Amino acid sequence: MIVSSLTRRGLTHSHLHAHLRKPRSSQDMARPSSDLAAFREIFSKSKNIAILTGAGVSAESGVPTFRGAGGYWRKWQAQDLATPEAFARNPSRVWEFYHYRREVMLTKNPNPAHLAIAECEERLSKQGRQVTVITQNIDELHRRAGSKNILEIHGSLFRTRCMNCGQEAANYKSPICAALEGKGAPDPNTDDAQLPVQQLPRCEQTGCQGLLRPAVVWFGETLDSDILTQVETVLDSCDLCLIVGTSSVVYPAAMFAPQVAERGVPVAEFNMEHTPATMRFKFHFHGPCGTTLPPALARHEAEGQ
């Protein structure tokens, strides 16, 4: 499985490739189906379902994606701030950005797509069937919706890691530290707070007091090899794969579903648009995930009551 080689090579977040645009066979060029009944028939018999989710799912909850036109926080896009170099240069600015994102998330709620996935997982688990969410999102909306079996390949906004001792922990404080209260406004005319590093979030381990950073995978960093190993196990054993609200251009996640499709497993894409990988999949359902996903994952008559 390709994830093994990615782990060994230490592939970085957002390492971009173009080969998905070149299908390997004429079979890849078959137009994907939008036949919901046909998908539901396969769904009703599947025992191990992998659901890959991306920013499109969160966008339907009103979560800023910081991508494309207008995707700015002040004067910067996410890739300008979400790097180890940016944090080393200006930890105050980066923490303002992440404080803003954390506070915004506290005002957002899971949407029907998140809820449909969580309900499906709970329902199928009682039938001895498994649903695993593999998400690129860092907002924890899947968790808040009730999903239990989640692999967060890019980390979480609500976890921190100490730059000194390495301790990683959940952190839901609002604000995360006193100095950041009221900071982080996204308006391009807002001046940086320029907080002294001593006032930024600090480690609470006894005797440490090291500077904390968000426990997310930044651009240029390698993904957690333990999580990638778990992803590999899920993708190698799944008999149905859904790819929901993702552009299929951020690597290594963009490789996951095409690799599953290559071994003959049905893959269903739920998205607002076609992606570089769409032609490799058996199904494509066009439209908002909150509209298309709930009927796809609803109880099938074959499940009984």
GROMACS .gro file of C-alpha atoms in nm:
model
  305
    1MET     CA    1   0.000   0.000   0.000
    2ILE     CA    2   0.125   0.345  -0.089
    3VAL     CA    3   0.096   0.482   0.264
    4SER     CA    4   0.390   0.264   0.371
    5SER     CA    5   0.622   0.427   0.121
    6LEU     CA    6   0.494   0.771   0.220
    7THR     CA    7   0.579   0.698   0.583
    8ARG     CA    8   0.928   0.582   0.497
    9ARG     CA    9   0.993   0.881   0.272
   10GLY     CA   10   0.850   1.127   0.524
   11LEU     CA   11   0.620   1.292   0.272
   12THR     CA   12   0.524   1.638   0.379
   13HIS     CA   13   0.187   1.807   0.414
   14SER     CA   14   0.074   1.957   0.083
   15HIS     CA   15   0.348   1.794  -0.123
   16LEU     CA   16   0.188   1.841  -0.466
   17HIS     CA   17   0.199   1.607  -0.764
   18ALA     CA   18   0.026   1.606  -1.099
   19HIS     CA   19   0.013   1.238  -1.192
   20LEU     CA   20  -0.350   1.197  -1.086
   21ARG     CA   21  -0.446   1.381  -1.402
   22LYS     CA   22  -0.316   1.090  -1.609
   23PRO     CA   23  -0.540   0.783  -1.574
   24ARG     CA   24  -0.354   0.457  -1.603
   25SER     CA   25  -0.603   0.272  -1.820
   26SER     CA   26  -0.912   0.321  -2.031
   27GLN     CA   27  -1.115   0.180  -1.742
   28ASP     CA   28  -1.017   0.488  -1.541
   29MET     CA   29  -1.187   0.704  -1.804
   30ALA     CA   30  -1.534   0.553  -1.751
   31ARG     CA   31  -1.765   0.829  -1.635
   32PRO     CA   32  -1.851   0.779  -1.267
   33SER     CA   33  -2.211   0.694  -1.188
   34SER     CA   34  -2.453   0.913  -0.994
   35ASP     CA   35  -2.694   0.623  -0.938
   36LEU     CA   36  -2.782   0.650  -0.569
   37ALA     CA   37  -2.970   0.317  -0.566
   38ALA     CA   38  -2.663   0.137  -0.701
   39PHE     CA   39  -2.445   0.301  -0.436
   40ARG     CA   40  -2.695   0.210  -0.164
   41GLU     CA   41  -2.691  -0.154  -0.273
   42ILE     CA   42  -2.312  -0.169  -0.228
   43PHE     CA   43  -2.336   0.029   0.097
   44SER     CA   44  -2.587  -0.219   0.240
   45LYS     CA   45  -2.336  -0.505   0.203
   46SER     CA   46  -2.018  -0.326   0.311
   47LYS     CA   47  -1.853  -0.432   0.637
   48ASN     CA   48  -1.561  -0.186   0.656
   49ILE     CA   49  -1.629   0.166   0.530
   50ALA     CA   50  -1.361   0.434   0.508
   51ILE     CA   51  -1.479   0.795   0.485
   52LEU     CA   52  -1.219   1.052   0.380
   53THR     CA   53  -1.320   1.412   0.452
   54GLY     CA   54  -1.176   1.752   0.363
   55ALA     CA   55  -1.238   2.124   0.391
   56GLY     CA   56  -1.561   2.115   0.189
   57VAL     CA   57  -1.741   1.942   0.475
   58SER     CA   58  -1.638   2.209   0.725
   59ALA     CA   59  -1.710   2.492   0.481
   60GLU     CA   60  -2.079   2.397   0.496
   61SER     CA   61  -2.068   2.474   0.869
   62GLY     CA   62  -1.936   2.821   0.788
   63VAL     CA   63  -1.575   2.741   0.872
   64PRO     CA   64  -1.326   2.963   0.685
   65THR     CA   65  -1.101   2.756   0.458
   66PHE     CA   66  -0.836   3.025   0.389
   67ARG     CA   67  -0.813   2.897   0.033
   68GLY     CA   68  -0.883   3.054  -0.303
   69ALA     CA   69  -1.007   3.407  -0.365
   70GLY     CA   70  -1.069   3.591  -0.043
   71GLY     CA   71  -0.899   3.320   0.161
   72TYR     CA   72  -0.696   3.562   0.369
   73TRP     CA   73  -0.645   3.634   0.738
   74ARG     CA   74  -0.535   3.996   0.741
   75LYS     CA   75  -0.277   4.009   0.460
   76TRP     CA   76  -0.181   3.643   0.470
   77GLN     CA   77  -0.305   3.310   0.343
   78ALA     CA   78  -0.276   3.000   0.558
   79GLN     CA   79   0.040   2.880   0.385
   80ASP     CA   80   0.211   3.204   0.491
   81LEU     CA   81   0.139   3.140   0.859
   82ALA     CA   82   0.107   2.764   0.899
   83THR     CA   83   0.478   2.686   0.878
   84PRO     CA   84   0.755   2.623   1.133
   85GLU     CA   85   0.947   2.915   0.982
   86ALA     CA   86   0.657   3.159   1.032
   87PHE     CA   87   0.622   3.048   1.395
   88ALA     CA   88   0.994   3.087   1.457
   89ARG     CA   89   0.990   3.438   1.305
   90ASN     CA   90   0.671   3.564   1.466
   91PRO     CA   91   0.504   3.332   1.717
   92SER     CA   92   0.273   3.614   1.831
   93ARG     CA   93   0.124   3.659   1.482
   94VAL     CA   94   0.085   3.284   1.429
   95TRP     CA   95  -0.083   3.244   1.768
   96GLU     CA   96  -0.319   3.531   1.685
   97PHE     CA   97  -0.417   3.344   1.369
   98TYR     CA   98  -0.480   3.018   1.552
   99HIS     CA   99  -0.655   3.190   1.843
  100TYR     CA  100  -0.892   3.346   1.588
  101ARG     CA  101  -0.956   3.007   1.428
  102ARG     CA  102  -1.019   2.839   1.766
  103GLU     CA  103  -1.263   3.111   1.872
  104VAL     CA  104  -1.447   3.094   1.539
  105MET     CA  105  -1.482   2.717   1.574
  106LEU     CA  106  -1.650   2.757   1.912
  107THR     CA  107  -1.933   2.938   1.729
  108LYS     CA  108  -1.977   2.668   1.460
  109ASN     CA  109  -2.171   2.344   1.471
  110PRO     CA  110  -2.161   2.012   1.287
  111ASN     CA  111  -2.377   2.015   0.975
  112PRO     CA  112  -2.598   1.737   0.831
  113ALA     CA  113  -2.297   1.570   0.664
  114HIS     CA  114  -2.107   1.539   0.994
  115LEU     CA  115  -2.421   1.416   1.167
  116ALA     CA  116  -2.500   1.161   0.895
  117ILE     CA  117  -2.149   1.014   0.922
  118ALA     CA  118  -2.169   0.992   1.302
  119GLU     CA  119  -2.515   0.834   1.296
  120CYS     CA  120  -2.403   0.585   1.034
  121GLU     CA  121  -2.101   0.483   1.242
  122GLU     CA  122  -2.312   0.429   1.554
  123ARG     CA  123  -2.583   0.238   1.369
  124LEU     CA  124  -2.350   0.010   1.177
  125SER     CA  125  -2.133  -0.064   1.481
  126LYS     CA  126  -2.436  -0.236   1.635
  127GLN     CA  127  -2.443  -0.462   1.327
  128GLY     CA  128  -2.076  -0.558   1.361
  129ARG     CA  129  -1.978  -0.324   1.078
  130GLN     CA  130  -1.712  -0.055   1.097
  131VAL     CA  131  -1.698   0.307   0.980
  132THR     CA  132  -1.370   0.499   1.007
  133VAL     CA  133  -1.338   0.872   0.940
  134ILE     CA  134  -1.001   0.982   0.799
  135THR     CA  135  -1.006   1.361   0.801
  136GLN     CA  136  -0.778   1.638   0.683
  137ASN     CA  137  -0.979   1.884   0.892
  138ILE     CA  138  -0.847   2.018   1.222
  139ASP     CA  139  -1.175   2.158   1.359
  140GLU     CA  140  -1.301   1.850   1.553
  141LEU     CA  141  -1.652   1.888   1.406
  142HIS     CA  142  -1.664   1.512   1.341
  143ARG     CA  143  -1.593   1.449   1.709
  144ARG     CA  144  -1.857   1.700   1.815
  145ALA     CA  145  -2.108   1.533   1.582
  146GLY     CA  146  -2.054   1.206   1.769
  147SER     CA  147  -1.805   1.018   1.551
  148LYS     CA  148  -1.574   0.800   1.760
  149ASN     CA  149  -1.352   0.625   1.508
  150ILE     CA  150  -1.153   0.922   1.372
  151LEU     CA  151  -0.803   0.961   1.233
  152GLU     CA  152  -0.704   1.330   1.219
  153ILE     CA  153  -0.411   1.326   0.979
  154HIS     CA  154  -0.339   1.700   1.013
  155GLY     CA  155  -0.393   1.724   1.390
  156SER     CA  156  -0.639   1.944   1.580
  157LEU     CA  157  -0.689   2.312   1.657
  158PHE     CA  158  -0.772   2.206   2.011
  159ARG     CA  159  -0.446   2.031   2.089
  160THR     CA  160  -0.112   2.191   2.175
  161ARG     CA  161   0.247   2.067   2.177
  162CYS     CA  162   0.529   2.205   2.389
  163MET     CA  163   0.834   2.324   2.196
  164ASN     CA  164   1.048   2.239   2.500
  165CYS     CA  165   0.934   1.908   2.650
  166GLY     CA  166   0.722   1.779   2.360
  167GLN     CA  167   0.413   1.722   2.574
  168GLU     CA  168   0.095   1.714   2.363
  169ALA     CA  169  -0.243   1.774   2.522
  170ALA     CA  170  -0.602   1.870   2.452
  171ASN     CA  171  -0.669   2.238   2.515
  172TYR     CA  172  -1.017   2.391   2.494
  173LYS     CA  173  -0.947   2.711   2.689
  174SER     CA  174  -1.113   3.027   2.557
  175PRO     CA  175  -0.906   3.232   2.526
  176ILE     CA  176  -0.611   2.997   2.525
  177CYS     CA  177  -0.414   3.254   2.728
  178ALA     CA  178  -0.503   3.589   2.884
  179ALA     CA  179  -0.287   3.797   2.648
  180LEU     CA  180  -0.475   3.670   2.341
  181GLU     CA  181  -0.818   3.770   2.467
  182GLY     CA  182  -0.976   3.998   2.208
  183LYS     CA  183  -0.685   3.949   1.967
  184GLY     CA  184  -0.675   3.785   1.625
  185ALA     CA  185  -0.922   4.002   1.432
  186PRO     CA  186  -0.895   3.905   1.062
  187ASP     CA  187  -0.947   4.254   0.915
  188PRO     CA  188  -0.652   4.346   0.689
  189ASN     CA  189  -0.619   4.683   0.864
  190THR     CA  190  -0.565   4.524   1.206
  191ASP     CA  191  -0.216   4.568   1.346
  192ASP     CA  192  -0.027   4.272   1.489
  193ALA     CA  193  -0.056   4.251   1.866
  194GLN     CA  194   0.319   4.184   1.891
  195LEU     CA  195   0.277   4.000   2.219
  196PRO     CA  196   0.596   3.919   2.413
  197VAL     CA  197   0.675   3.550   2.377
  198GLN     CA  198   0.649   3.510   2.755
  199GLN     CA  199   0.278   3.600   2.734
  200LEU     CA  200   0.195   3.342   2.466
  201PRO     CA  201   0.054   2.998   2.560
  202ARG     CA  202   0.299   2.816   2.787
  203CYS     CA  203   0.341   2.455   2.895
  204GLU     CA  204   0.183   2.368   3.228
  205GLN     CA  205   0.400   2.064   3.295
  206THR     CA  206   0.579   2.103   3.627
  207GLY     CA  207   0.902   2.296   3.584
  208CYS     CA  208   0.869   2.337   3.207
  209GLN     CA  209   0.694   2.661   3.103
  210GLY     CA  210   0.800   2.601   2.741
  211LEU     CA  211   0.631   2.779   2.451
  212LEU     CA  212   0.330   2.590   2.316
  213ARG     CA  213   0.245   2.558   1.949
  214PRO     CA  214  -0.073   2.428   1.785
  215ALA     CA  215  -0.053   2.049   1.747
  216VAL     CA  216  -0.131   2.062   1.377
  217VAL     CA  217   0.075   1.953   1.078
  218TRP     CA  218   0.216   2.264   0.918
  219PHE     CA  219   0.323   2.304   0.557
  220GLY     CA  220   0.665   2.145   0.516
  221GLU     CA  221   0.622   1.907   0.813
  222THR     CA  222   0.592   1.530   0.794
  223LEU     CA  223   0.269   1.360   0.890
  224ASP     CA  224   0.260   1.143   1.201
  225SER     CA  225   0.387   0.799   1.099
  226ASP     CA  226   0.169   0.622   1.359
  227ILE     CA  227  -0.145   0.782   1.219
  228LEU     CA  228  -0.038   0.701   0.863
  229THR     CA  229   0.010   0.337   0.966
  230GLN     CA  230  -0.345   0.332   1.103
  231VAL     CA  231  -0.469   0.493   0.781
  232GLU     CA  232  -0.293   0.221   0.583
  233THR     CA  233  -0.465  -0.051   0.786
  234VAL     CA  234  -0.807   0.106   0.729
  235LEU     CA  235  -0.756   0.159   0.355
  236ASP     CA  236  -0.618  -0.191   0.303
  237SER     CA  237  -0.920  -0.352   0.469
  238CYS     CA  238  -1.208  -0.129   0.356
  239ASP     CA  239  -1.465  -0.266   0.110
  240LEU     CA  240  -1.621   0.076   0.040
  241CYS     CA  241  -1.461   0.420   0.042
  242LEU     CA  242  -1.630   0.761   0.045
  243ILE     CA  243  -1.436   1.079  -0.030
  244VAL     CA  244  -1.630   1.380   0.094
  245GLY     CA  245  -1.566   1.750   0.039
  246THR     CA  246  -1.201   1.726  -0.062
  247SER     CA  247  -1.027   1.872  -0.366
  248SER     CA  248  -0.792   1.574  -0.410
  249VAL     CA  249  -0.490   1.801  -0.456
  250VAL     CA  250  -0.334   1.804  -0.105
  251TYR     CA  251  -0.094   1.517  -0.050
  252PRO     CA  252  -0.066   1.255   0.074
  253ALA     CA  253  -0.443   1.246   0.133
  254ALA     CA  254  -0.508   1.292  -0.240
  255MET     CA  255  -0.349   0.952  -0.302
  256PHE     CA  256  -0.564   0.756  -0.058
  257ALA     CA  257  -0.890   0.708  -0.252
  258PRO     CA  258  -0.729   0.649  -0.596
  259GLN     CA  259  -0.515   0.376  -0.440
  260VAL     CA  260  -0.827   0.213  -0.291
  261ALA     CA  261  -0.997   0.234  -0.631
  262GLU     CA  262  -0.697   0.069  -0.796
  263ARG     CA  263  -0.751  -0.248  -0.597
  264GLY     CA  264  -1.110  -0.267  -0.720
  265VAL     CA  265  -1.289  -0.126  -0.416
  266PRO     CA  266  -1.587   0.101  -0.497
  267VAL     CA  267  -1.512   0.466  -0.423
  268ALA     CA  268  -1.786   0.731  -0.407
  269GLU     CA  269  -1.699   1.100  -0.430
  270PHE     CA  270  -1.931   1.359  -0.276
  271ASN     CA  271  -1.827   1.709  -0.380
  272MET     CA  272  -1.939   2.042  -0.519
  273GLU     CA  273  -1.715   1.994  -0.822
  274HIS     CA  274  -1.516   1.738  -1.012
  275THR     CA  275  -1.158   1.685  -0.896
  276PRO     CA  276  -0.839   1.554  -1.061
  277ALA     CA  277  -0.930   1.209  -0.925
  278THR     CA  278  -1.302   1.197  -1.013
  279MET     CA  279  -1.263   0.981  -1.324
  280ARG     CA  280  -1.097   0.708  -1.118
  281PHE     CA  281  -1.402   0.655  -0.899
  282LYS     CA  282  -1.714   0.441  -0.939
  283PHE     CA  283  -1.954   0.711  -0.816
  284HIS     CA  284  -1.967   1.090  -0.807
  285PHE     CA  285  -2.250   1.275  -0.632
  286HIS     CA  286  -2.252   1.646  -0.713
  287GLY     CA  287  -2.375   1.906  -0.467
  288PRO     CA  288  -2.342   2.014  -0.105
  289CYS     CA  289  -2.231   1.726   0.117
  290GLY     CA  290  -2.498   1.816   0.371
  291THR     CA  291  -2.759   1.747   0.102
  292THR     CA  292  -2.610   1.448  -0.082
  293LEU     CA  293  -2.460   1.248   0.205
  294PRO     CA  294  -2.753   1.194   0.446
  295PRO     CA  295  -2.970   0.998   0.198
  296ALA     CA  296  -2.666   0.798   0.089
  297LEU     CA  297  -2.587   0.687   0.445
  298ALA     CA  298  -2.941   0.651   0.579
  299ARG     CA  299  -3.062   0.314   0.707
  300HIS     CA  300  -3.098   0.068   0.420
  301GLU     CA  301  -3.399  -0.165   0.410
  302ALA     CA  302  -3.158  -0.460   0.417
  303GLU     CA  303  -3.045  -0.353   0.765
  304GLY     CA  304  -3.385  -0.415   0.923
  305GLN     CA  305  -3.491  -0.218   1.229
   0.00000   0.00000   0.00000
